[in-house]
């Protein structure tokens, strides 16, 4: 699109791991990006960005941006480097990787990618990265457990997929339950659909142990003990069934196992659920009655409530609610978690599993410490990190650091900024940012695909992941032709068979995926129906029926005696995971790490507002400023992810989090964590 003589407007999309995947436009004058705005034409994000990404252009020119390849000269973790050329960097990497493969086999390489970019060409989709490592026979990497996999797995037992209702339909709901989700912070574009429903008289309930800014804007806030949501769901259904408000027609036509599940519900009267959840019985009864009366009811759940030992089961049970009320069958009813599963992308064509000579093990993003310190089948000898900052974002930070500090480990980190993780690299490669490379994105909070067209040339010597791997493949004499594919070719491959035209997508910037309303064409389960009883879950060891699986640490009385406070560390309003943690403007807005304590917990410890405190358990500790507030329940304390420990001169919140799996999908347990504060 031409604007003035020397001014063009280039369409793109935000690459960050937020459900909204905003459409944006970049105004370029004489080769320089001069403005970045929300794309007004994008049907879901409608021209608005967020308090973080509004300043994305400034972030691309930040003084600490990595612009050249570097080689470590100091100790691992120290962050001292010398500048080298791309030739030197690629030669050294090629030589070291070849050596590792010859000596220990391909599986001793761990290609480690995170959520820095959600792009299917450059990043999380695996994309070009996957095909390169498939050719080399490296270990496989699973990044999903750190974020959403527990809940996704639980949902899949009940409804066959983690993709639920179209979030836009929330505007038609009359009861909206924002369940373990902080919409106004972690994906605010949904809010206008919530407000549209409110204008039509909808009642909005936030279910969150913390009175977040979202809970504050809701009509009602219910604060259960963390990790007890499945019990609450069963208690609400108890009220519905007592009132005879279950949808008998829907149950008969579209579900299996209702009789058995109804028995499970009978075991959970509100009085019992009140004792488990720490909620007044009357609150449970009142919400249950409202649920019984209000059609359609929409549940918005995201990742917060599944970062617990019972997180998979929690989502499995929540997905049953619209089955009992029949709301899955009504426009504006159902549950939405992550829409990602609905996108008809041909990821296989880009990842190219067929290039593997033999099967390989899968290493979990969440288990970096174990992978580096304990695995011997074979040990990991080379780690290649892109779009991840595990030294800050992964559980058990102290052990992660010990693993990264191993002298016999060869580590490459491809990054935009000198993160905590970069400090442990042998070789650092400077990465392009979103305005400088091409990519394809699928939202996970709506039904729109985006194409991100590069707007400007990269600064310094920055390269995209794709180009880096093409050049590395040349050095390593990999003759597999597809490795030379261009970014555009991979974009086209991803759309192959999707019914979406690449050139149209590119011209408009976004495209809605065409599909029937979920689940008007049946549930993608083995029975084709919603499965209250799931043979698959039973076979996987999770029981035939949904139910309530207690948290591990929250529910451990022995541990509670030593560490009486449950710590929740959710999304920060001002950072996106650890992205922007180095941005002075965002640091100022965030105001340093804080820990929210209830007045009774503060008083019991003699802690006053604004005081620096230590938050610790057997795994580690970090420091934060005490904020005394009734936004948290007694016994619950809250902080956020996102701060860079290295800039604060200590450890971060993840020093206290255990490297332990949730019940399903190998998820991380960030909010199932007991600490003491002093
Ligand atoms: N501004 C901003 N936006 C983000 C991110 C960010 O870092 N900053 N991160 C992005 C990413 S990677 C993701 S995965 C999403 C995550 O988005 P969310 O799912 O919103 O993630 P959290 O902030 O972890 O948790 C949401 C809420 O769940 C609550 N919670 C914790 N435990 C429980 C529980 O047991 N039961 C209930 N009912 N509630 C509980 C927390 O108090 C929190 O307010 O957001 C994305 N958006
Ligand atoms: N305590 C606690 N910890 C958590 C969570 C929590 O709720 N509580 N949430 C977890 C969740 S949901 C997630 S998703 C993870 C996220 O954990 P990570 O996936 O490690 O994400 P980030 O920490 O944001 O690090 C991403 C890095 O990628 C870089 N990057 C961005 N774009 C690109 C690119 O195009 N190329 C390259 N090479 N690099 C790029 C950024 O500069 C940034 O340093 O954190 C988890 N950690
Ligand atoms: Mo995430």
XYZ file of C-alpha atoms in Angstrom, residues 451 492 495 499-511:
16
model
C 0.969 -13.166 7.415
C 2.824 -21.463 1.068
C -1.380 -23.247 3.689
C -8.436 -23.541 1.455
C -6.740 -20.231 2.247
C -4.950 -18.514 -0.588
C -1.451 -17.368 0.289
C -1.471 -14.300 -1.946
C -4.823 -13.118 -0.608
C -3.610 -13.621 2.937
C -0.469 -11.698 2.180
C -2.334 -8.812 0.577
C -4.865 -8.394 3.405
C -2.616 -9.470 6.276
C -5.219 -11.767 7.865
C -7.768 -14.427 6.947
